[in-house]
């Protein structure tokens, strides 16, 4: 199984893939590099990925090249986090269960909030059924403020 390494702190100027690959050439022929570039400008975004065949080789490269100077920049090398497949899967699950995911989720969330707010006026008779309900953490303090305001209004 291959291991991807994140190579950070690259200069933002034009970084040549071959130059970066020559830095890691000592590690073996099975090492591949990919410089991440901005789509619009074509300049380096400041990081790259190095793919190695084994975990042991990845650890050796990290020990050997972390802090190595490349174009007047000290490289930061660490094991790359896996691509955010878990986040993509979480987003895809609701989408696969409903035909149009984004509007339904947004509308569903608003409806759920409205439903919870419409059920709370029964417990608090002083609020309107169409009004927005306060955060329950602050409800007691807000009730005290309402009482103070109502007493001030009756006193004046």
PDB file of C-alpha atoms in Angstrom:
ATOM      1  CA  UNK A   1       0.000   0.000   0.000  1.00  0.00           C
ATOM      2  CA  UNK A   2       1.343   3.423  -0.913  1.00  0.00           C
ATOM      3  CA  UNK A   3       1.789   6.222   1.571  1.00  0.00           C
ATOM      4  CA  UNK A   4       1.324   9.879   0.712  1.00  0.00           C
ATOM      5  CA  UNK A   5       3.487  12.496   2.370  1.00  0.00           C
ATOM      6  CA  UNK A   6       2.572  16.166   2.616  1.00  0.00           C
ATOM      7  CA  UNK A   7       5.434  18.479   1.721  1.00  0.00           C
ATOM      8  CA  UNK A   8       4.697  21.974   2.944  1.00  0.00           C
ATOM      9  CA  UNK A   9       6.399  25.347   3.118  1.00  0.00           C
ATOM     10  CA  UNK A  10       7.314  25.344  -0.551  1.00  0.00           C
ATOM     11  CA  UNK A  11       8.038  28.739  -2.079  1.00  0.00           C
ATOM     12  CA  UNK A  12       5.039  30.311  -3.806  1.00  0.00           C
ATOM     13  CA  UNK A  13       7.074  31.008  -6.916  1.00  0.00           C
ATOM     14  CA  UNK A  14       7.369  28.581  -9.802  1.00  0.00           C
ATOM     15  CA  UNK A  15       8.412  25.229  -8.317  1.00  0.00           C
ATOM     16  CA  UNK A  16       9.498  22.658 -10.843  1.00  0.00           C
ATOM     17  CA  UNK A  17       8.307  19.111 -10.200  1.00  0.00           C
ATOM     18  CA  UNK A  18      11.616  17.689 -11.412  1.00  0.00           C
ATOM     19  CA  UNK A  19      13.579  19.863  -8.971  1.00  0.00           C
ATOM     20  CA  UNK A  20      11.451  18.661  -6.087  1.00  0.00           C
ATOM     21  CA  UNK A  21      11.671  15.068  -7.303  1.00  0.00           C
ATOM     22  CA  UNK A  22      15.479  15.301  -7.385  1.00  0.00           C
ATOM     23  CA  UNK A  23      15.430  16.099  -3.651  1.00  0.00           C
ATOM     24  CA  UNK A  24      13.702  12.778  -2.927  1.00  0.00           C
ATOM     25  CA  UNK A  25      15.553  10.766  -5.621  1.00  0.00           C
ATOM     26  CA  UNK A  26      17.940   9.386  -2.972  1.00  0.00           C
ATOM     27  CA  UNK A  27      15.022   7.511  -1.408  1.00  0.00           C
ATOM     28  CA  UNK A  28      14.470   5.346  -4.485  1.00  0.00           C
ATOM     29  CA  UNK A  29      12.967   5.202  -7.939  1.00  0.00           C
ATOM     30  CA  UNK A  30       9.504   4.310  -6.706  1.00  0.00           C
ATOM     31  CA  UNK A  31       9.013   7.783  -5.197  1.00  0.00           C
ATOM     32  CA  UNK A  32       6.672  10.091  -7.113  1.00  0.00           C
ATOM     33  CA  UNK A  33       6.007  13.784  -6.537  1.00  0.00           C
ATOM     34  CA  UNK A  34       3.125  16.077  -7.343  1.00  0.00           C
ATOM     35  CA  UNK A  35       3.335  19.841  -6.926  1.00  0.00           C
ATOM     36  CA  UNK A  36      -0.048  21.432  -6.272  1.00  0.00           C
ATOM     37  CA  UNK A  37      -0.547  24.515  -8.410  1.00  0.00           C
ATOM     38  CA  UNK A  38      -3.174  27.231  -8.574  1.00  0.00           C
ATOM     39  CA  UNK A  39      -5.536  26.657 -11.486  1.00  0.00           C
ATOM     40  CA  UNK A  40      -5.693  30.297 -12.526  1.00  0.00           C
ATOM     41  CA  UNK A  41      -2.091  31.419 -12.130  1.00  0.00           C
ATOM     42  CA  UNK A  42      -0.249  28.127 -12.531  1.00  0.00           C
ATOM     43  CA  UNK A  43       2.007  29.001  -9.587  1.00  0.00           C
ATOM     44  CA  UNK A  44       2.760  26.651  -6.739  1.00  0.00           C
ATOM     45  CA  UNK A  45       0.254  26.824  -3.888  1.00  0.00           C
ATOM     46  CA  UNK A  46       2.999  26.160  -1.347  1.00  0.00           C
ATOM     47  CA  UNK A  47       2.701  22.415  -0.960  1.00  0.00           C
ATOM     48  CA  UNK A  48       3.175  19.129  -2.737  1.00  0.00           C
ATOM     49  CA  UNK A  49       2.677  15.416  -2.197  1.00  0.00           C
ATOM     50  CA  UNK A  50       5.234  12.641  -2.338  1.00  0.00           C
ATOM     51  CA  UNK A  51       4.006   9.075  -2.750  1.00  0.00           C
ATOM     52  CA  UNK A  52       6.170   6.218  -1.474  1.00  0.00           C
ATOM     53  CA  UNK A  53       5.520   2.461  -1.549  1.00  0.00           C
ATOM     54  CA  UNK A  54       5.985   1.613   2.151  1.00  0.00           C
ATOM     55  CA  UNK A  55       5.334   3.077   5.551  1.00  0.00           C
ATOM     56  CA  UNK A  56       8.957   2.468   6.584  1.00  0.00           C
ATOM     57  CA  UNK A  57      10.258   4.473   3.625  1.00  0.00           C
ATOM     58  CA  UNK A  58       7.808   7.249   4.478  1.00  0.00           C
ATOM     59  CA  UNK A  59       9.191   7.423   8.021  1.00  0.00           C
ATOM     60  CA  UNK A  60      12.764   7.512   6.691  1.00  0.00           C
ATOM     61  CA  UNK A  61      11.945  10.359   4.314  1.00  0.00           C
ATOM     62  CA  UNK A  62      10.257  12.332   7.085  1.00  0.00           C
ATOM     63  CA  UNK A  63      13.282  11.926   9.356  1.00  0.00           C
ATOM     64  CA  UNK A  64      15.782  12.721   6.610  1.00  0.00           C
ATOM     65  CA  UNK A  65      14.095  15.579   4.755  1.00  0.00           C
ATOM     66  CA  UNK A  66      11.907  17.351   7.337  1.00  0.00           C
ATOM     67  CA  UNK A  67      13.548  20.770   7.649  1.00  0.00           C
ATOM     68  CA  UNK A  68      15.610  20.265   4.476  1.00  0.00           C
ATOM     69  CA  UNK A  69      16.291  23.552   2.673  1.00  0.00           C
ATOM     70  CA  UNK A  70      14.683  23.809  -0.769  1.00  0.00           C
ATOM     71  CA  UNK A  71      14.868  27.147  -2.640  1.00  0.00           C
ATOM     72  CA  UNK A  72      15.590  28.992   0.642  1.00  0.00           C
ATOM     73  CA  UNK A  73      12.634  27.373   2.417  1.00  0.00           C
ATOM     74  CA  UNK A  74      12.745  24.696   5.103  1.00  0.00           C
ATOM     75  CA  UNK A  75      10.470  21.857   4.011  1.00  0.00           C
ATOM     76  CA  UNK A  76       7.801  20.586   6.367  1.00  0.00           C
ATOM     77  CA  UNK A  77       7.136  16.909   5.721  1.00  0.00           C
ATOM     78  CA  UNK A  78       4.532  14.763   7.414  1.00  0.00           C
ATOM     79  CA  UNK A  79       2.199  11.934   6.545  1.00  0.00           C
ATOM     80  CA  UNK A  80      -0.707  13.266   4.544  1.00  0.00           C
ATOM     81  CA  UNK A  81      -4.158  12.956   5.978  1.00  0.00           C
ATOM     82  CA  UNK A  82      -6.443  10.814   3.869  1.00  0.00           C
ATOM     83  CA  UNK A  83      -8.626  12.666   1.443  1.00  0.00           C
ATOM     84  CA  UNK A  84     -11.821  13.817   3.057  1.00  0.00           C
ATOM     85  CA  UNK A  85     -13.803  10.785   1.889  1.00  0.00           C
ATOM     86  CA  UNK A  86     -15.586  10.605   5.236  1.00  0.00           C
ATOM     87  CA  UNK A  87     -16.879  14.145   4.775  1.00  0.00           C
ATOM     88  CA  UNK A  88     -17.861  13.414   1.181  1.00  0.00           C
ATOM     89  CA  UNK A  89     -19.655  10.248   2.260  1.00  0.00           C
ATOM     90  CA  UNK A  90     -21.547  12.081   4.981  1.00  0.00           C
ATOM     91  CA  UNK A  91     -22.675  14.676   2.473  1.00  0.00           C
ATOM     92  CA  UNK A  92     -23.542  12.006  -0.087  1.00  0.00           C
ATOM     93  CA  UNK A  93     -25.716   9.929   2.244  1.00  0.00           C
ATOM     94  CA  UNK A  94     -28.510  12.488   2.632  1.00  0.00           C
ATOM     95  CA  UNK A  95     -28.218  13.330  -1.056  1.00  0.00           C
ATOM     96  CA  UNK A  96     -28.744   9.727  -2.072  1.00  0.00           C
ATOM     97  CA  UNK A  97     -31.838   9.370   0.092  1.00  0.00           C
ATOM     98  CA  UNK A  98     -33.575  12.423  -1.373  1.00  0.00           C
ATOM     99  CA  UNK A  99     -33.701  13.549  -5.002  1.00  0.00           C
ATOM    100  CA  UNK A 100     -32.813  17.205  -4.333  1.00  0.00           C
ATOM    101  CA  UNK A 101     -30.687  17.252  -1.220  1.00  0.00           C
ATOM    102  CA  UNK A 102     -29.682  20.874  -0.612  1.00  0.00           C
ATOM    103  CA  UNK A 103     -33.094  22.599  -0.744  1.00  0.00           C
ATOM    104  CA  UNK A 104     -34.782  19.818   1.190  1.00  0.00           C
ATOM    105  CA  UNK A 105     -32.183  19.861   3.956  1.00  0.00           C
ATOM    106  CA  UNK A 106     -32.290  23.633   4.256  1.00  0.00           C
ATOM    107  CA  UNK A 107     -36.060  23.746   4.220  1.00  0.00           C
ATOM    108  CA  UNK A 108     -36.292  20.778   6.543  1.00  0.00           C
ATOM    109  CA  UNK A 109     -33.986  22.458   9.030  1.00  0.00           C
ATOM    110  CA  UNK A 110     -36.020  25.649   9.003  1.00  0.00           C
ATOM    111  CA  UNK A 111     -39.261  23.753   9.380  1.00  0.00           C
ATOM    112  CA  UNK A 112     -37.847  21.811  12.273  1.00  0.00           C
ATOM    113  CA  UNK A 113     -36.883  25.054  13.981  1.00  0.00           C
ATOM    114  CA  UNK A 114     -40.333  26.485  13.357  1.00  0.00           C
ATOM    115  CA  UNK A 115     -41.977  23.366  14.707  1.00  0.00           C
ATOM    116  CA  UNK A 116     -39.942  23.501  17.896  1.00  0.00           C
ATOM    117  CA  UNK A 117     -40.652  27.198  18.299  1.00  0.00           C
ATOM    118  CA  UNK A 118     -44.370  26.736  17.735  1.00  0.00           C
ATOM    119  CA  UNK A 119     -44.494  24.070  20.429  1.00  0.00           C
ATOM    120  CA  UNK A 120     -42.844  26.295  23.059  1.00  0.00           C
ATOM    121  CA  UNK A 121     -45.537  29.013  23.249  1.00  0.00           C
ATOM    122  CA  UNK A 122     -47.762  26.583  25.094  1.00  0.00           C
ATOM    123  CA  UNK A 123     -45.157  26.441  27.844  1.00  0.00           C
ATOM    124  CA  UNK A 124     -44.609  30.214  27.836  1.00  0.00           C
ATOM    125  CA  UNK A 125     -47.927  32.066  27.547  1.00  0.00           C
ATOM    126  CA  UNK A 126     -46.357  35.535  27.246  1.00  0.00           C
ATOM    127  CA  UNK A 127     -44.902  34.907  23.763  1.00  0.00           C
ATOM    128  CA  UNK A 128     -46.648  35.077  20.397  1.00  0.00           C
ATOM    129  CA  UNK A 129     -47.018  31.922  18.336  1.00  0.00           C
ATOM    130  CA  UNK A 130     -45.353  33.641  15.339  1.00  0.00           C
ATOM    131  CA  UNK A 131     -42.396  35.064  17.249  1.00  0.00           C
ATOM    132  CA  UNK A 132     -38.933  33.574  17.351  1.00  0.00           C
ATOM    133  CA  UNK A 133     -38.219  31.770  20.581  1.00  0.00           C
ATOM    134  CA  UNK A 134     -35.097  32.582  22.632  1.00  0.00           C
ATOM    135  CA  UNK A 135     -32.228  30.240  23.187  1.00  0.00           C
ATOM    136  CA  UNK A 136     -33.264  27.979  26.075  1.00  0.00           C
ATOM    137  CA  UNK A 137     -29.977  28.684  27.842  1.00  0.00           C
ATOM    138  CA  UNK A 138     -30.980  32.338  28.178  1.00  0.00           C
ATOM    139  CA  UNK A 139     -34.738  31.947  28.530  1.00  0.00           C
ATOM    140  CA  UNK A 140     -34.771  32.466  32.317  1.00  0.00           C
ATOM    141  CA  UNK A 141     -32.686  35.644  32.075  1.00  0.00           C
ATOM    142  CA  UNK A 142     -34.855  36.968  29.277  1.00  0.00           C
ATOM    143  CA  UNK A 143     -37.987  36.285  31.305  1.00  0.00           C
ATOM    144  CA  UNK A 144     -36.527  38.352  34.166  1.00  0.00           C
ATOM    145  CA  UNK A 145     -35.752  41.200  31.756  1.00  0.00           C
ATOM    146  CA  UNK A 146     -39.289  41.093  30.365  1.00  0.00           C
ATOM    147  CA  UNK A 147     -40.678  41.318  33.893  1.00  0.00           C
ATOM    148  CA  UNK A 148     -38.419  44.291  34.685  1.00  0.00           C
ATOM    149  CA  UNK A 149     -39.467  46.051  31.496  1.00  0.00           C
ATOM    150  CA  UNK A 150     -43.137  45.458  32.130  1.00  0.00           C
ATOM    151  CA  UNK A 151     -42.857  46.821  35.695  1.00  0.00           C
ATOM    152  CA  UNK A 152     -41.016  49.903  34.390  1.00  0.00           C
ATOM    153  CA  UNK A 153     -43.709  50.444  31.758  1.00  0.00           C
ATOM    154  CA  UNK A 154     -46.491  50.256  34.372  1.00  0.00           C
ATOM    155  CA  UNK A 155     -44.631  52.585  36.779  1.00  0.00           C
ATOM    156  CA  UNK A 156     -44.234  55.367  34.219  1.00  0.00           C
TER     157      UNK A 156
END
